Coordinates of C-alpha atoms and ligand atoms in Angstrom, one line a residue:
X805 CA 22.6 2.9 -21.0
X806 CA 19.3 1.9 -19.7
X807 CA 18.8 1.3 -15.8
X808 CA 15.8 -0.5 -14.0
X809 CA 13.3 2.2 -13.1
X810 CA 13.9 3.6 -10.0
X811 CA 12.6 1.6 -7.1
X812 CA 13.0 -1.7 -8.7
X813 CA 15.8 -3.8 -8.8
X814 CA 16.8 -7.1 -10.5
X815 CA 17.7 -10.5 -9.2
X816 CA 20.4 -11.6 -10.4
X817 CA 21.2 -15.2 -10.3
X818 CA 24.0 -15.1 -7.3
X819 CA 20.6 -13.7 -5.3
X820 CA 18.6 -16.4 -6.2
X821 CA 19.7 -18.8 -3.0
X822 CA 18.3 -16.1 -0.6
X823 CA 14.9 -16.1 -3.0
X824 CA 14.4 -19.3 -3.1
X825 CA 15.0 -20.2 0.7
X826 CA 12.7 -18.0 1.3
X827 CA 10.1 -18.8 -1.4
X828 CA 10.7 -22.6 -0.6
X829 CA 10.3 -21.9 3.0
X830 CA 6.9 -20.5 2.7
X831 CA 5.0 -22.8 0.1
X832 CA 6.0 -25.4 2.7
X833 CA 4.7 -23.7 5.6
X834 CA 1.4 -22.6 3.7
X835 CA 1.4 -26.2 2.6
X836 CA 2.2 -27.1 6.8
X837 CA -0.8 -25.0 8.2
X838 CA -3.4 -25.8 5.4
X839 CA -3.3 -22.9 2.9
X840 CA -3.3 -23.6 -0.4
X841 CA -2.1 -21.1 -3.4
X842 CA -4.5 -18.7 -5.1
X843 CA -2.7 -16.0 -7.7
X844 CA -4.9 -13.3 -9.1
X845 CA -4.2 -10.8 -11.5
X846 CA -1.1 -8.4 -11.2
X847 CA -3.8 -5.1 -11.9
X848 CA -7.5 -4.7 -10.9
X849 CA -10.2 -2.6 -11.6
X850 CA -9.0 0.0 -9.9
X851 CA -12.0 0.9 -7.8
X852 CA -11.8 -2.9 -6.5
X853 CA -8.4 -1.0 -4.1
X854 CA -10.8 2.2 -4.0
X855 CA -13.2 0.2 -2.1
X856 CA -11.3 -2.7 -0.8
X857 CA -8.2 -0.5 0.8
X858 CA -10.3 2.7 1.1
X859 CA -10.2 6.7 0.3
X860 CA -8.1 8.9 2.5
X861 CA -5.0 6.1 3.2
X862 CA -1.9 6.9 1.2
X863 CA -1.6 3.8 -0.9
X864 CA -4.9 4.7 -2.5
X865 CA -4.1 8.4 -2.8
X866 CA -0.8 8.7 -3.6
X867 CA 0.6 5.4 -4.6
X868 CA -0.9 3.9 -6.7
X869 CA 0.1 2.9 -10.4
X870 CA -3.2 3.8 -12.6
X871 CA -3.7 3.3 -15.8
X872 CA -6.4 3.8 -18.3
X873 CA -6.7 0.9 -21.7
X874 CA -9.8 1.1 -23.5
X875 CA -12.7 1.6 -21.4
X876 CA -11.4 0.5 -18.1
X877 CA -9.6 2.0 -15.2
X878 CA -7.3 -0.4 -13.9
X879 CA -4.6 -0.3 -11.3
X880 CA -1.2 -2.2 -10.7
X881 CA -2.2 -4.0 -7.3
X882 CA -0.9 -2.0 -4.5
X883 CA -1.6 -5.1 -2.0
X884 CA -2.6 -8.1 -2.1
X885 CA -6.0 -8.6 0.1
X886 CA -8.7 -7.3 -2.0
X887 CA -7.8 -9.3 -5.4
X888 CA -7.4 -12.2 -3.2
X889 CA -11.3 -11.7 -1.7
X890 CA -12.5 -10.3 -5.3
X891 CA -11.4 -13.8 -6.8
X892 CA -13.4 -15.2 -3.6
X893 CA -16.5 -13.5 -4.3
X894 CA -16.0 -14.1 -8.1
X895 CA -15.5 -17.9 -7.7
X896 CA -18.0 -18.7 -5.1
X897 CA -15.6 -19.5 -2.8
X898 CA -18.0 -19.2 -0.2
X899 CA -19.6 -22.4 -0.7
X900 CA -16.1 -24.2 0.3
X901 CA -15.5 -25.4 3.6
X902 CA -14.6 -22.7 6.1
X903 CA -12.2 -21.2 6.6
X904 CA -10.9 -21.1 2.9
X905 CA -7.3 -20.5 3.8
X906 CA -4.9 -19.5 0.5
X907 CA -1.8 -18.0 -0.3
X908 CA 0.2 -16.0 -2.8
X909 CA 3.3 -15.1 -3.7
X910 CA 4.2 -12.3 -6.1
X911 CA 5.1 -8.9 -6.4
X912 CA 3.2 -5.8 -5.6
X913 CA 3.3 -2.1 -6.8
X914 CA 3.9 1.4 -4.4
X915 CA 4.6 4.7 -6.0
X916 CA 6.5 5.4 -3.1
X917 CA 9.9 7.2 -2.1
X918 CA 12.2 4.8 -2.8
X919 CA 15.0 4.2 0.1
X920 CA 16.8 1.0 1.7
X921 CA 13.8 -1.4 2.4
X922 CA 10.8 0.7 0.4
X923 CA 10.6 -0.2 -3.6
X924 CA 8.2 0.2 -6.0
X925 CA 7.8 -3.1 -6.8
X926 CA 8.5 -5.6 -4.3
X927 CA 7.5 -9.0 -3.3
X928 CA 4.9 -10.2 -0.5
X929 CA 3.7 -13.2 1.1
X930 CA 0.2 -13.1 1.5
X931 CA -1.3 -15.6 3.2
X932 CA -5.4 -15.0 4.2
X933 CA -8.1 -17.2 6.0
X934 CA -11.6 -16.1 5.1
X935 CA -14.9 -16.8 6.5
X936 CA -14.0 -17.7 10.8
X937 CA -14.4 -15.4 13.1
X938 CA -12.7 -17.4 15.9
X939 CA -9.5 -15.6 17.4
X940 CA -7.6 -18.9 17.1
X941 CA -7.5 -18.4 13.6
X942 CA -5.8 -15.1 14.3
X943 CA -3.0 -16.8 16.2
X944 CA -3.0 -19.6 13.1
X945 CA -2.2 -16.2 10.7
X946 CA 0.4 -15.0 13.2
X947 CA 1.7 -18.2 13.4
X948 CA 2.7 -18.7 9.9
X949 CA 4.6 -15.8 10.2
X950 CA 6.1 -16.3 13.1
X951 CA 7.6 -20.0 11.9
X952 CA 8.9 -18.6 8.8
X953 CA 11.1 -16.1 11.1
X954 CA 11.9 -19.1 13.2
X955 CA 13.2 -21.2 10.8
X956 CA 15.1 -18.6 8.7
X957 CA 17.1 -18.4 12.2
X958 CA 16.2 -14.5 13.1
X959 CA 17.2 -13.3 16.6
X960 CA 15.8 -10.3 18.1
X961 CA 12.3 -10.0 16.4
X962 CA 9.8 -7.4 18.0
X963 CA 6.0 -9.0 17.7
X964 CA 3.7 -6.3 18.3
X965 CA -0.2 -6.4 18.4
X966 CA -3.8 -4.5 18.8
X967 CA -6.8 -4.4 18.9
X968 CA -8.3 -1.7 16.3
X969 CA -12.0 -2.7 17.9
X970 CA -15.0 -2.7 15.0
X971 CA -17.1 -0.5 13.6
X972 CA -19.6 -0.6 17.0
X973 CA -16.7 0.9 19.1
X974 CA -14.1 2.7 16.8
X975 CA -16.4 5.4 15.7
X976 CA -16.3 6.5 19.5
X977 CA -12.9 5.9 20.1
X978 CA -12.2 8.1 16.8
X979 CA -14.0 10.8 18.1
X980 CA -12.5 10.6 21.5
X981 CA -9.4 11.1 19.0
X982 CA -11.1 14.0 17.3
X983 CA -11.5 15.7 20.6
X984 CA -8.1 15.2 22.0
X985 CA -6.1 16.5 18.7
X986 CA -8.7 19.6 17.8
X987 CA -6.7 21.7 20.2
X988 CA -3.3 20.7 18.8
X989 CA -4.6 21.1 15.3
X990 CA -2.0 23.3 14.8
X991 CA 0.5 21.6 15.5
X992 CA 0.1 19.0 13.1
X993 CA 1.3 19.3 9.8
X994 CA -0.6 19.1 6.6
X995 CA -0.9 15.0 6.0
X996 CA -2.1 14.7 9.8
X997 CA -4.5 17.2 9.6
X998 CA -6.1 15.5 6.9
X999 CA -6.1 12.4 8.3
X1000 CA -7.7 14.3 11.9
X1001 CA -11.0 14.4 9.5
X1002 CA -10.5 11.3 7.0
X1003 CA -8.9 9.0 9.2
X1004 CA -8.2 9.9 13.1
X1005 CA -6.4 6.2 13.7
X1006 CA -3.7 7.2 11.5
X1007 CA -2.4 9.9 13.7
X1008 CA -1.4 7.3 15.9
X1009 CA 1.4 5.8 13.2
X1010 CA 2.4 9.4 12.1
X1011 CA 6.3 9.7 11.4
X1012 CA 6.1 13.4 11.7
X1013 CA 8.6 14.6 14.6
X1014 CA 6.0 17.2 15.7
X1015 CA 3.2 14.6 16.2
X1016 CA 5.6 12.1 18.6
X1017 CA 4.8 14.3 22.0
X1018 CA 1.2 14.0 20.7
X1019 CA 1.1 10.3 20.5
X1020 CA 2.2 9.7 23.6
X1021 CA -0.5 11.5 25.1
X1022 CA -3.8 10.5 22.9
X1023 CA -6.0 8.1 24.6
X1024 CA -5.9 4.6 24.0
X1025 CA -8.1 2.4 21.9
X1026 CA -8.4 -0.9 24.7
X1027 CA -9.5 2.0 26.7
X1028 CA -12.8 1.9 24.2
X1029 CA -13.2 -1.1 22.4
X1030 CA -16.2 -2.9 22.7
X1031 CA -16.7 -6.2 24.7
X1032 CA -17.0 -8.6 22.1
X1033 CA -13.6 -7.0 20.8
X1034 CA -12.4 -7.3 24.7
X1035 CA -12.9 -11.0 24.6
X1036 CA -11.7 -11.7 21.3
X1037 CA -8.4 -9.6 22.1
X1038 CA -8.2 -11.2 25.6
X1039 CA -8.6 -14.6 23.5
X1040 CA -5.5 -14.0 21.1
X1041 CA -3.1 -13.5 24.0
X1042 CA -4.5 -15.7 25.5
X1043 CA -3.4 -18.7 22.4
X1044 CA -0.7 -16.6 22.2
X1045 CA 0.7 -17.1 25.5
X1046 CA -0.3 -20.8 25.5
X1047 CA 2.5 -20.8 22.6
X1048 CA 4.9 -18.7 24.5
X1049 CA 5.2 -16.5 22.3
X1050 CA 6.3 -12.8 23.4
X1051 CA 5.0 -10.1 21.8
X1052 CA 4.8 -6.5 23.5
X1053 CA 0.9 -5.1 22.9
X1054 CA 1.3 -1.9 20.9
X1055 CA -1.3 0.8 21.3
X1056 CA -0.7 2.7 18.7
X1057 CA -0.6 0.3 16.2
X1058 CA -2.8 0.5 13.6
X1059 CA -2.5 -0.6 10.0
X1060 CA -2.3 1.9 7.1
X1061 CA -5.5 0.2 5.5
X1062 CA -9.1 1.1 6.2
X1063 CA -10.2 -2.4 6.3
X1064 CA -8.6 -3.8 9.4
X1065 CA -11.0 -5.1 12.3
X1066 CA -9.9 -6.5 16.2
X1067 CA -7.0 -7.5 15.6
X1068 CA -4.1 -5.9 13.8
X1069 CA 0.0 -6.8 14.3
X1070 CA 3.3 -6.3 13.0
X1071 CA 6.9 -7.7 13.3
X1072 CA 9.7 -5.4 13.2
X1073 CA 13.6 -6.2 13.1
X1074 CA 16.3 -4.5 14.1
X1075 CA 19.5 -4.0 11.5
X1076 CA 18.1 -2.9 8.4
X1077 CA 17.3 0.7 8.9
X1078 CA 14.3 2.8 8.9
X1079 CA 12.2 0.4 6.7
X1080 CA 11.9 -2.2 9.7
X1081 CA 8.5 -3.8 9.1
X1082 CA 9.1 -7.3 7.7
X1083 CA 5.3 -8.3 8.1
X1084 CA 2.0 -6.7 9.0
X1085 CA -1.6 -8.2 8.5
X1086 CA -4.7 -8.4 11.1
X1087 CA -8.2 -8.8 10.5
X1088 CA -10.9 -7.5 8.0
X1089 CA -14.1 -8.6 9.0
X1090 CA -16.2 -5.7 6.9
X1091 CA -14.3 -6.2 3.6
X1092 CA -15.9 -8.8 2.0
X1093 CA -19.1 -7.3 2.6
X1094 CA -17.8 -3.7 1.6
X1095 CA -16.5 -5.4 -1.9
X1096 CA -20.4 -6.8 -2.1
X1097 CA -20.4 -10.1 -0.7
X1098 CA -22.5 -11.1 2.4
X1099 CA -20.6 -10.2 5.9
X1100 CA -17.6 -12.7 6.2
X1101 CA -15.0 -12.4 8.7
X1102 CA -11.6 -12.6 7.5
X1103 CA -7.8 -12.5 9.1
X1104 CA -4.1 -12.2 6.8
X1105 CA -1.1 -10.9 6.9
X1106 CA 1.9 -9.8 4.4
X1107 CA 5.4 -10.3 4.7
X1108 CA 8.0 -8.1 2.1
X1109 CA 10.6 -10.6 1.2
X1110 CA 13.2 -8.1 0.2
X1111 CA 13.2 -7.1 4.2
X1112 CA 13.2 -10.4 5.1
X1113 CA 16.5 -11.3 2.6
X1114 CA 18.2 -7.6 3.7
X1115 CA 17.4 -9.3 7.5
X1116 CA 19.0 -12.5 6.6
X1117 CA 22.2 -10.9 5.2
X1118 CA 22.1 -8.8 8.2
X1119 CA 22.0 -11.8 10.2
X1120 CA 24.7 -13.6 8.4
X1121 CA 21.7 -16.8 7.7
X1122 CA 23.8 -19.3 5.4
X1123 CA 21.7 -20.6 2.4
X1124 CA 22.7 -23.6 0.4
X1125 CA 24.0 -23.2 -3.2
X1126 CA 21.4 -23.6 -5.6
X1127 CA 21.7 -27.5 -7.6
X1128 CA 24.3 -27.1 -10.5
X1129 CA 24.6 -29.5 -13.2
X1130 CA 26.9 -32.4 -11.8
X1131 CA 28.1 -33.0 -15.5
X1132 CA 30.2 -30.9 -18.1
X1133 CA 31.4 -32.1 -21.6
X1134 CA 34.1 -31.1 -23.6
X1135 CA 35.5 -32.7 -26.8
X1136 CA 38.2 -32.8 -29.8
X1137 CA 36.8 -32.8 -33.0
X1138 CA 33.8 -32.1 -35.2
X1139 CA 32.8 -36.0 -34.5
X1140 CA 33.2 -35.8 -31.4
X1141 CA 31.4 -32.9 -30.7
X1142 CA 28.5 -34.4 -31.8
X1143 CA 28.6 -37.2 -29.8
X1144 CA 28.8 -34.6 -26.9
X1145 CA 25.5 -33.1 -28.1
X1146 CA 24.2 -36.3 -28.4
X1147 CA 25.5 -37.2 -25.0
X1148 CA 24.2 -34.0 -23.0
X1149 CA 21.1 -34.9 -24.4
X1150 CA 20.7 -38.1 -23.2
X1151 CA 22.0 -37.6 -19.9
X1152 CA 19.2 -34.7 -19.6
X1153 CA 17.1 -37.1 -20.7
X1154 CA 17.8 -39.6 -17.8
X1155 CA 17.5 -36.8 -15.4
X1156 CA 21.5 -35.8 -14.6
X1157 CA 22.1 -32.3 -15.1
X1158 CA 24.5 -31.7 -18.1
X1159 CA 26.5 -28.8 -19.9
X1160 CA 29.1 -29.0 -22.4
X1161 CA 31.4 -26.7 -24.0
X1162 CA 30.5 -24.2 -27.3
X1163 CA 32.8 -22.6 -29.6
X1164 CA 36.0 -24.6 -31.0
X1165 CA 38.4 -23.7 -27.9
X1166 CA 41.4 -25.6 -26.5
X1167 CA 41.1 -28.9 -24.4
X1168 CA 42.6 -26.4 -21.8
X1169 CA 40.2 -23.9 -21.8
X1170 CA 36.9 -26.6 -21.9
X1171 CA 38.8 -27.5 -18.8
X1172 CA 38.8 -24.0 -17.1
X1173 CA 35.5 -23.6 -18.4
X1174 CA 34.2 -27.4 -16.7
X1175 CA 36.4 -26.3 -13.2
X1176 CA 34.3 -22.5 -13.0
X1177 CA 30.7 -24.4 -14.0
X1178 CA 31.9 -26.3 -10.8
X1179 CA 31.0 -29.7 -12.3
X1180 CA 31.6 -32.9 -10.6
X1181 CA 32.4 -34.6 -13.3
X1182 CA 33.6 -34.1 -16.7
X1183 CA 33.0 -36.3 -19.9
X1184 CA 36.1 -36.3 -22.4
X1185 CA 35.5 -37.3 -26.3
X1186 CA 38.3 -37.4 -28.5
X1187 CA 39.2 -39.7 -31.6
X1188 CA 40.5 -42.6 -29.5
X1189 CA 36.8 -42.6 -27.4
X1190 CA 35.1 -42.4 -30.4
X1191 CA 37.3 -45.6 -31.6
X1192 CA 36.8 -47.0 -28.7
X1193 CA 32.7 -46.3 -28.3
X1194 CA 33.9 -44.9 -25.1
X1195 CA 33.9 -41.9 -23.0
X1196 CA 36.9 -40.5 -20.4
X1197 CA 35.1 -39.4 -17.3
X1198 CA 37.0 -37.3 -14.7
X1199 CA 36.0 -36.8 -11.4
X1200 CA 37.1 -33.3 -10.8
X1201 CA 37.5 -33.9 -6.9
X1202 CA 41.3 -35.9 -7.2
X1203 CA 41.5 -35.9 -10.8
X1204 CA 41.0 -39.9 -11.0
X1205 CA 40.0 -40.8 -14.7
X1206 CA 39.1 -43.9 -16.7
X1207 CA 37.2 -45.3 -19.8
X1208 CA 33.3 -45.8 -19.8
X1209 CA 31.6 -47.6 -22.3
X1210 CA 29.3 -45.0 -24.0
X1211 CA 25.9 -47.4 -23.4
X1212 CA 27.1 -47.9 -19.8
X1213 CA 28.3 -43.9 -19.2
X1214 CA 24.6 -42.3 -17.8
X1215 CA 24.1 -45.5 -15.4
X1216 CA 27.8 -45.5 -13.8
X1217 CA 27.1 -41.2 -13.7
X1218 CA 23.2 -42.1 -11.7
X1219 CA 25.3 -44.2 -9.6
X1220 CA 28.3 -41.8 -8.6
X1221 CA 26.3 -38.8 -8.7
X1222 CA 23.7 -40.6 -6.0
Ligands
AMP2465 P1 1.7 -3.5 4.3 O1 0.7 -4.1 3.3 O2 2.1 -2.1 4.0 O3 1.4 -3.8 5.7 O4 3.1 -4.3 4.0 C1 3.3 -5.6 4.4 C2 4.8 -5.8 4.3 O5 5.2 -5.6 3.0 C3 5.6 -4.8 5.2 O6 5.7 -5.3 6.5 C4 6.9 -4.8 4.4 O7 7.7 -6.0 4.8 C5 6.5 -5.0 3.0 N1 6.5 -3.7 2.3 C6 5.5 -2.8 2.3 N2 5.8 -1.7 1.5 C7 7.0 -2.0 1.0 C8 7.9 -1.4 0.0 N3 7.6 -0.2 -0.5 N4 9.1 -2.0 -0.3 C9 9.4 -3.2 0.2 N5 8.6 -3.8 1.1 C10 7.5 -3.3 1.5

């Protein structure tokens, strides 16, 4: 028996309420704020992620899903940023009115180890605003976020955010880093003390038991970010706290990508294990420029939706049934069951969602079959509707019948069904 590779999983149709409140919800808060959709590719060149998410973190490294067809070296895309600014740059985006603000919404590919929360293919939200460097637009990102958390009905959200400063103040704060872990060295085990040479920030976010004590003691980055990244930080809480928004500010958070710039955040929930991160984004003001574009400043974040559905559950967040068909048809006879195909059609046709029984079963089984479809009303052709040009339409909710004309049957079902 074949099974879904490890690290995926299906959605099956009794899942498909959750998906779609939460798909529904954001396209109409995209739509809300003023981001419109942009899809790219699911794989990439694969040196587009190279540059655009950078040597040394561990989705380039280690997670990616490479391939090699023909002469190209393409990737599956790990995340979602550096298609979305590729397709900018491609496109001429920058000639648009600025900030371009889009959004997607697909899935996304980690080899990582699979556990509760972590897949191999999952599914962000990715919403970016590209080309304004003003810190409200940083609070505009956050917002997005934030609303869709609001009005999924979460409780007990933790908003954290940073500053990672800019490439005027981090390399000093980075060395400052350097100089505090070199003694410790170590101490550290093997994926830290990479990172003490590749990437110092990282240390920050290490999971490694050894490292905590560490943490706690390294300096901090406000401590020696710059003054434009002062203000701009200062600015953010600033909008934030207009909104009344709380949010605790996180030293040590940093994001696992090279290209984030000022500000960086992440929302964490409690409930759903280890895997607790339902969005992270901040902003990227070198990218564009690093993927060969002129400087541009850009802000994003992306949300995992299969954390965000595991929260809802958690959270016992009702969603609506999805729309079934209203109608169900079931027949006695060869004639009439095709004036039940004919029927079904028709009432398709006028926009009322039909279904009607296969196979040459009992009256009594079409029945069952009409009751576990859960249609609202059922359509009944025998010999004497035929004689009659007629139908016998049951409302399943107190079992009331009576004859309908055929040529009035798909008016009087409009009307009942509302
Ligand atoms: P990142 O790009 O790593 O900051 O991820 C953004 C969001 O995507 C995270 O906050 C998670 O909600 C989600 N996410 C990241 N990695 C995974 C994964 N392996 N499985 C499921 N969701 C993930």
């Amino acid at each position: 028996m074949y099974k879904a590779p490890r690290g995926t999983h299906d959605i099956l149709p009794e899942e498909w309420p959750y998906w779609e409140r939460v798909m529904n919800l954001c396209h109409d808060l995209a739509g809300r704020y003023g981001y419109e959709r942009l899809e790219t590719p699911i794989f990439e060149e694969t040196s587009l992620f190279v540059r655009g998410v950078g040597e040394g973190t561990d989705i380039v490294d280690k997670e990616m899903y490479t391939f090699r067809k023909g002469k190209s070296d393409l990737s599956l895309r790990p995340e979602c940023t550096a298609g979305t600014m590729r397709a900018y740059l491609e496109h001429g985006m920058h000639t648009r009115p600025k900030p371009v603000k889009v959004y997607s919404l697909g899935s996304i590919f980690r080899y990582d180890r699979p556990q509760a929360g972590r897949y191999r293919q999952f599914w962000q939200f990715n919403v970016e605003a590209i080309g304004e460097i003003d810190p409200a637009v940083d609070v505009e990102i956050m917002s997005i976020a934030w609303q869709v958390f609001k009005e999924l009905g979460f409780q007990g959200l933790s908003f954290q955010i940073n500053s990672t400063g800019c490439p005027r103040c981090r390399p000093e704060y980075e060395n400052q880093l350097r100089l505090y872990y070199r003694p410790h060295e170590n101490r550290l085990d093997g994926d830290d003390r990479r990172r003490l040479d590749k990437n110092p920030l990282r240390l920050l976010d290490s999971k490694s038991p050894k490292a905590q004590p560490l943490i706690a003691g390294a300096p901090k980055i406000s401590d020696y970010i710059c003054e434009e990244c002062t203000k701009h930080f200062m600015t953010v809480r600033r909008y934030l706290e207009i909104l009344d928004r709380s949010y605790t500010v996180n030293h040590r958070l940093v994001r696992g990508l090279d290209y984030y710039t000022k500000t960086v955040f992440e929302v964490y929930a409690e409930g759903i294990g280890a895997q607790n991160a339902l969005c992270g984004g901040g902003r990227y003001d070198g990218l564009i420029e690093e993927l060969g574009g002129k400087p541009t400043p850009g802000v994003g974040f992306a949300m995992g939706l299969e954390r965000v559905i595991l929260l809802m559950k958690e959270q016992n967040i009702v969603v609506p049934d999805l729309p079934r068909p209203a109608v169900y048809l079931v027949y006695l006879g060869d004639e009439a069951k095709l004036s039940a195909v004919r029927l079904s059609e028709s009432l398709r046709d006028a926009k009322i969602g039909a279904q009607m029984a296969f196979g040459s079963r009992s009256l009594g089984a079409q029945m069952k079959a009409a009751n576990r479809a859960g249609a609202r009303f059922v359509l009944m052709l025998g010999e004497d509707e035929l004689a009659q040009e007629s139908v016998t339409l049951r409302d399943m909710a107190d079992g009331s019948q009576e004859l309908v004309l055929l040529a009035q049957v798909t008016a009087r079902l409009k009307d009942d069904i509302g």
